Coordinates of C-alpha atoms in Angstrom, one line a residue:
M228 CA 78.1 -39.4 216.1
R229 CA 80.9 -38.5 218.6
I230 CA 83.4 -36.0 217.4
L231 CA 86.6 -34.6 219.2
V232 CA 88.3 -31.4 217.8
T233 CA 91.7 -30.6 219.3
G234 CA 93.0 -27.0 218.8
A235 CA 89.4 -25.9 218.9
T236 CA 90.1 -22.6 219.9
G237 CA 92.5 -21.8 217.0
V238 CA 92.0 -20.4 213.6
V239 CA 90.9 -23.8 211.8
G240 CA 89.5 -25.3 215.0
T241 CA 87.0 -22.5 215.8
E242 CA 85.6 -22.4 212.2
V243 CA 85.5 -26.3 212.2
V244 CA 83.3 -26.5 215.5
A245 CA 80.9 -23.7 214.2
A246 CA 80.5 -25.7 210.9
L247 CA 80.0 -28.8 212.8
R248 CA 77.5 -27.4 215.0
G249 CA 75.4 -26.1 212.0
A250 CA 75.5 -29.4 210.3
A251 CA 71.7 -30.0 209.4
D252 CA 71.8 -33.5 207.8
G253 CA 71.0 -36.2 210.2
G254 CA 71.2 -33.7 213.2
A255 CA 74.2 -32.0 214.6
P256 CA 76.8 -34.3 215.9
S257 CA 77.9 -34.5 219.5
V258 CA 81.0 -32.3 219.4
T259 CA 83.6 -32.2 222.1
R260 CA 86.2 -29.3 222.2
T261 CA 89.8 -29.5 223.6
A262 CA 92.5 -26.8 223.5
R263 CA 95.5 -26.1 225.5
R264 CA 93.9 -23.2 227.4
A265 CA 90.2 -23.4 227.8
P266 CA 88.4 -20.1 227.6
D267 CA 85.4 -21.5 229.8
A268 CA 84.0 -24.8 230.8
S269 CA 82.8 -26.1 227.5
V270 CA 86.2 -26.6 226.5
V271 CA 88.2 -29.1 227.9
S272 CA 91.9 -27.9 228.8
W273 CA 94.5 -30.5 227.7
P274 CA 98.2 -29.6 226.9
I275 CA 98.5 -32.4 224.6
G276 CA 101.5 -34.4 225.1
E277 CA 102.4 -32.8 228.3
R278 CA 99.7 -34.0 230.7
P279 CA 97.6 -37.2 231.0
V280 CA 94.4 -37.4 228.8
P281 CA 91.5 -35.9 231.1
A282 CA 88.7 -38.2 231.8
A283 CA 86.0 -36.0 229.7
L284 CA 88.3 -37.2 226.6
D285 CA 87.7 -41.0 227.1
G286 CA 86.5 -42.7 223.9
P287 CA 85.4 -44.1 222.0
W288 CA 85.2 -41.5 219.2
D289 CA 83.6 -41.8 215.9
V290 CA 85.8 -38.8 214.4
I291 CA 88.8 -37.0 215.8
V292 CA 89.6 -33.9 213.9
H293 CA 93.2 -33.0 214.7
T294 CA 93.9 -29.1 214.1
A295 CA 96.2 -28.4 217.2
A296 CA 99.5 -27.6 216.1
S297 CA 102.5 -25.0 216.7
T298 CA 102.6 -23.0 213.4
R299 CA 105.8 -21.0 214.1
W300 CA 108.1 -20.9 211.3
T301 CA 111.1 -20.4 213.6
L302 CA 110.9 -23.8 215.6
S303 CA 114.0 -25.9 215.8
R304 CA 113.9 -29.5 214.9
E305 CA 113.6 -30.7 218.3
E306 CA 111.1 -28.0 219.3
A307 CA 109.0 -28.9 216.2
F308 CA 109.0 -32.7 217.0
T309 CA 108.1 -31.8 220.6
A310 CA 105.1 -29.4 219.5
N311 CA 103.6 -31.3 216.7
V312 CA 104.7 -35.0 216.6
E313 CA 104.4 -35.8 220.2
P314 CA 101.0 -34.4 220.3
L315 CA 99.6 -36.2 217.4
R316 CA 100.8 -39.6 219.0
A317 CA 99.2 -38.7 222.2
V318 CA 95.9 -37.9 220.3
L319 CA 96.3 -41.4 218.4
G320 CA 96.3 -42.9 222.0
L321 CA 92.5 -42.1 221.8
A322 CA 91.8 -43.5 218.6
D323 CA 90.8 -47.1 217.6
S324 CA 90.2 -48.9 214.6
G325 CA 86.7 -47.6 214.0
T326 CA 87.8 -43.7 214.6
H327 CA 88.1 -41.6 211.4
L328 CA 91.1 -39.3 212.1
V329 CA 91.0 -36.1 210.0
H330 CA 94.4 -34.8 210.3
V331 CA 95.0 -30.9 209.4
S332 CA 98.5 -30.5 207.9
T333 CA 99.8 -28.0 205.7
A334 CA 99.9 -27.8 201.6
Y335 CA 103.4 -26.8 201.9
V336 CA 104.5 -30.5 202.8
G337 CA 103.8 -30.9 198.9
G338 CA 104.5 -28.5 196.0
V339 CA 107.8 -27.4 194.8
R340 CA 110.6 -25.7 196.9
N341 CA 113.2 -23.7 195.5
P342 CA 116.7 -24.3 196.6
E343 CA 117.0 -20.6 198.3
D344 CA 113.8 -21.4 200.3
L345 CA 115.6 -24.2 202.2
R346 CA 117.3 -23.9 205.5
G347 CA 120.2 -26.6 205.6
E348 CA 120.1 -30.2 206.3
E349 CA 118.1 -30.1 209.7
F350 CA 114.8 -30.0 208.0
E351 CA 115.7 -32.7 205.2
G352 CA 114.5 -30.3 202.3
Y353 CA 111.5 -28.5 204.0
R354 CA 111.7 -24.8 204.6
N355 CA 111.5 -24.8 208.1
G356 CA 110.6 -26.9 211.4
Y357 CA 107.0 -26.4 211.0
E358 CA 106.8 -28.1 207.4
W359 CA 109.0 -30.8 208.3
S360 CA 107.1 -31.4 211.4
K361 CA 103.9 -31.6 209.6
A362 CA 105.6 -33.9 207.1
R363 CA 106.7 -36.3 209.8
C364 CA 103.0 -35.9 211.3
E365 CA 101.6 -37.3 208.0
E366 CA 103.8 -40.2 208.0
V367 CA 103.0 -41.2 211.8
A368 CA 99.4 -40.8 211.1
R369 CA 99.5 -43.4 208.1
A370 CA 101.9 -45.8 209.8
E371 CA 100.5 -45.8 213.4
H372 CA 96.6 -44.9 213.1
R373 CA 94.6 -48.0 213.0
G374 CA 91.6 -46.7 211.5
P375 CA 90.2 -44.5 208.3
L376 CA 92.5 -41.4 207.6
T377 CA 91.9 -38.0 205.7
V378 CA 94.6 -35.3 205.4
V379 CA 93.5 -32.1 204.8
R380 CA 96.5 -29.6 203.3
P381 CA 95.5 -25.9 203.4
P382 CA 97.9 -23.1 202.1
L383 CA 98.2 -19.8 203.8
I384 CA 94.9 -19.0 205.6
V385 CA 92.9 -15.7 205.6
G386 CA 89.6 -14.8 206.8
R387 CA 86.1 -16.3 205.7
R388 CA 85.0 -15.4 202.2
G389 CA 81.7 -13.8 203.4
D390 CA 82.7 -11.4 205.9
G391 CA 86.5 -11.7 206.4
G392 CA 86.2 -13.0 210.0
I393 CA 88.8 -15.1 211.7
A394 CA 89.5 -16.2 215.3
R395 CA 93.1 -14.8 215.1
F396 CA 95.4 -12.5 213.0
S397 CA 98.4 -14.7 212.3
G398 CA 100.2 -15.9 209.4
P399 CA 99.8 -13.7 206.2
Y400 CA 98.3 -10.9 208.6
T401 CA 102.1 -10.2 209.7
L402 CA 102.4 -9.0 205.9
L403 CA 99.6 -6.9 206.0
H404 CA 100.5 -5.5 209.4
A405 CA 104.0 -4.5 207.7
L406 CA 102.4 -3.1 204.8
A407 CA 100.3 -0.7 206.7
S408 CA 102.9 0.2 209.1
G409 CA 105.7 0.9 206.3
L410 CA 107.9 -1.9 207.8
A411 CA 107.6 -3.4 204.4
A412 CA 109.5 -0.8 202.3
V413 CA 109.9 -3.5 199.7
V414 CA 108.4 -6.8 199.2
V415 CA 111.1 -9.7 198.2
G416 CA 110.2 -12.2 195.5
D417 CA 109.0 -13.1 192.1
P418 CA 105.8 -10.6 191.0
E419 CA 104.7 -13.6 188.9
G420 CA 105.4 -16.1 191.6
Y421 CA 102.2 -18.0 193.1
A422 CA 100.8 -16.9 196.5
E423 CA 98.4 -19.6 197.5
I424 CA 95.6 -18.5 200.0
S425 CA 92.4 -19.9 201.1
P426 CA 89.5 -18.5 203.3
V427 CA 89.4 -20.3 206.5
D428 CA 85.7 -21.3 205.9
E429 CA 86.7 -23.1 203.1
V430 CA 89.3 -25.2 204.8
A431 CA 86.9 -25.9 207.4
A432 CA 84.2 -27.1 204.7
A433 CA 86.9 -29.6 203.6
V434 CA 87.5 -30.6 207.1
V435 CA 83.6 -31.0 208.0
D436 CA 82.9 -32.9 204.9
A437 CA 85.4 -35.4 205.7
A438 CA 84.3 -35.8 209.3
L439 CA 80.6 -36.0 208.4
G440 CA 81.2 -38.2 205.2
A441 CA 82.0 -41.8 204.7
P442 CA 85.2 -42.7 206.0
P443 CA 87.7 -43.6 203.3
E444 CA 88.8 -47.3 202.7
H445 CA 92.5 -45.8 202.1
P446 CA 94.2 -42.9 203.2
R447 CA 92.9 -39.8 201.4
T448 CA 94.4 -36.4 201.0
E449 CA 92.5 -33.1 200.3
V450 CA 94.4 -30.2 198.9
V451 CA 92.7 -26.9 199.2
A452 CA 94.2 -24.1 197.0
G453 CA 93.8 -22.1 194.2
G454 CA 96.0 -24.0 191.6
A455 CA 96.5 -22.4 188.2
G456 CA 93.8 -19.6 189.4
S457 CA 95.8 -18.6 192.6
L458 CA 97.1 -15.2 192.9
R459 CA 100.6 -14.1 191.8
L460 CA 102.6 -11.9 194.2
G461 CA 102.2 -8.7 192.4
E462 CA 98.5 -9.4 192.4
L463 CA 98.3 -10.0 196.0
L464 CA 100.0 -6.8 196.8
D465 CA 97.5 -4.8 194.3
V466 CA 94.6 -6.4 195.9
T467 CA 96.0 -5.6 199.6
C468 CA 97.2 -2.2 199.1
G469 CA 94.0 -1.1 196.6
T470 CA 91.6 -2.5 199.5
L471 CA 93.8 -0.9 202.4
N472 CA 93.4 2.3 200.2
E473 CA 89.8 2.2 199.7
Y474 CA 89.4 2.1 203.3
R475 CA 91.6 5.0 204.0
A476 CA 90.1 7.1 201.5
A477 CA 86.7 6.4 203.1
H478 CA 88.2 7.7 206.3
G479 CA 89.9 10.8 204.6
V480 CA 93.4 9.5 204.9
D481 CA 96.0 9.6 202.3
P482 CA 96.9 6.4 200.3
L483 CA 99.7 4.2 200.8
E484 CA 102.1 3.4 198.4
R485 CA 102.5 0.0 197.0
P486 CA 106.0 -1.1 197.8
P487 CA 108.4 -2.3 195.1
I488 CA 109.0 -5.9 194.5
V489 CA 112.5 -6.8 194.6
A490 CA 113.8 -10.2 193.2
T491 CA 115.1 -12.7 196.0
D492 CA 118.5 -12.9 194.3
S493 CA 119.2 -9.1 194.1
W494 CA 117.9 -8.7 197.6
N495 CA 120.1 -11.4 199.2
R496 CA 123.2 -10.2 197.2
F497 CA 123.0 -6.5 197.5
F498 CA 120.2 -5.0 199.6
L499 CA 120.3 -7.3 202.5
P500 CA 124.0 -6.6 203.6
L501 CA 123.2 -2.9 203.3
A502 CA 119.8 -3.4 205.3
E503 CA 121.8 -5.5 208.0
R504 CA 124.3 -2.6 208.6
Y505 CA 122.3 0.5 208.1
L506 CA 118.4 -0.3 209.4
S507 CA 117.4 0.2 212.9
P508 CA 117.4 -3.0 215.0
F509 CA 113.6 -2.9 214.9
Q510 CA 113.3 -2.3 211.1
H511 CA 116.0 -5.2 210.9
E512 CA 114.0 -7.6 212.7
A513 CA 110.9 -6.9 210.6
V514 CA 113.3 -7.6 207.6
K515 CA 114.1 -11.1 209.0
L516 CA 110.3 -11.6 209.6
L517 CA 109.3 -10.7 206.2
A518 CA 112.1 -12.9 204.8
M519 CA 110.2 -16.1 206.0
F520 CA 107.3 -15.2 203.5
Q521 CA 109.5 -14.9 200.5
S522 CA 109.1 -18.6 199.5
Y523 CA 105.5 -18.7 200.3
T524 CA 104.2 -15.8 198.2
S525 CA 106.7 -16.6 195.1
M526 CA 106.2 -20.1 194.4
S527 CA 107.5 -21.3 191.0
R528 CA 104.3 -23.5 190.5
P529 CA 100.9 -23.5 192.2
F530 CA 99.5 -26.5 194.2
E531 CA 97.4 -29.3 192.5
P532 CA 93.9 -28.7 194.5
T533 CA 91.5 -31.4 195.2
R534 CA 89.2 -28.4 196.3
T535 CA 89.7 -25.4 194.5
V536 CA 89.5 -21.8 195.9
E537 CA 87.9 -19.9 193.3
D538 CA 88.4 -16.0 193.0
P539 CA 91.1 -15.7 195.7
A540 CA 91.3 -11.9 195.0
T541 CA 87.8 -11.3 196.7
A542 CA 88.6 -13.4 199.4
M543 CA 91.5 -11.6 200.0
A544 CA 90.0 -8.1 199.8
G545 CA 87.4 -9.4 202.4
A546 CA 90.0 -10.4 204.7
V547 CA 91.7 -7.0 204.3
R548 CA 88.5 -5.1 205.1
H549 CA 87.8 -7.2 208.2
W550 CA 91.4 -6.6 209.4
A551 CA 90.9 -2.9 208.9
D552 CA 87.8 -2.8 210.7
R553 CA 89.3 -4.5 213.8
K554 CA 92.7 -2.5 213.5
P555 CA 91.7 0.9 212.4
R556 CA 94.4 2.8 214.3
L557 CA 96.9 0.8 212.3
A558 CA 94.9 0.8 208.9
L559 CA 94.8 4.5 209.0
A560 CA 98.3 5.2 210.5
R561 CA 100.8 7.3 208.8
P562 CA 103.5 4.8 207.9
E563 CA 106.9 5.4 209.3
P564 CA 109.5 5.6 206.7
W565 CA 112.7 3.3 207.0
T566 CA 115.7 5.4 208.5
M567 CA 119.2 4.7 207.9
V568 CA 121.6 4.4 211.0
A569 CA 125.1 3.4 210.9
R570 CA 125.4 0.2 213.1
G571 CA 128.6 -1.6 214.0
T572 CA 130.9 1.2 212.9

């Protein structure tokens, strides 16, 4: 079996490749890796959609696992289309009717979005350009791919369940960084809102099971999520701050204070105008960055999983411990308090 993995050095791609190579049933498949930047000669360098297909990626392919994507939430519509939709079309050019396409999307294509989560007509009911482009990608895959299709939709991704390991600290780790540094003096959202996470190895397991299993007769969608058992925002903060403080105590460092949760409406009406006027420029930028997490950690309803993430609290604690081990100076630092400075006066 010949399998091509795009985005093979990214968060999901790295874990998928390791799992594929560890597959025992029937022998490990032949896996070819491609990424925008190749760390060594074993990875084929291909900025997808920007350059012609390298000869090393000539088909036919039994399976293409497409994990490559730009996940930035600040993409404009045009940037998101260029970064995600056009590369998918280039990848489809490598597939034929016998190729099983396993496309990694995002769970946030589905689910419930609150009116305050949306950013205008540009993204047609999605929170940002990333979500919008992943929805367009799913449409393109269903309309233009001639062979079997499996779409895998993960939520926010954290480190492996067993050891917390992950190829890159991104996404929810921005919030963790802010909590440890003191930039998250408050957390905006609903303490009872759902905050869906998944360990990266469980996302990879869904992808690998699809890649090595029988191709579906009809397009199939796998949703990796905790569902009714997912963490609430208040629980997420308790686990994160509690685990950080266990790490700090073991190193003789004073604990962090758990930041209060402020309702989104109160924040936007009363606190945000003050923050925009009185916080330092650096703190103001941090506030804007953290605001992007509001709707992702305070969903009014959880996702309906086809693959359930069990005990997400334990997974989150492991991810925090691994992060602290890799970032000890930050994990043990004394948080810098917010300072108020008059701006624009």
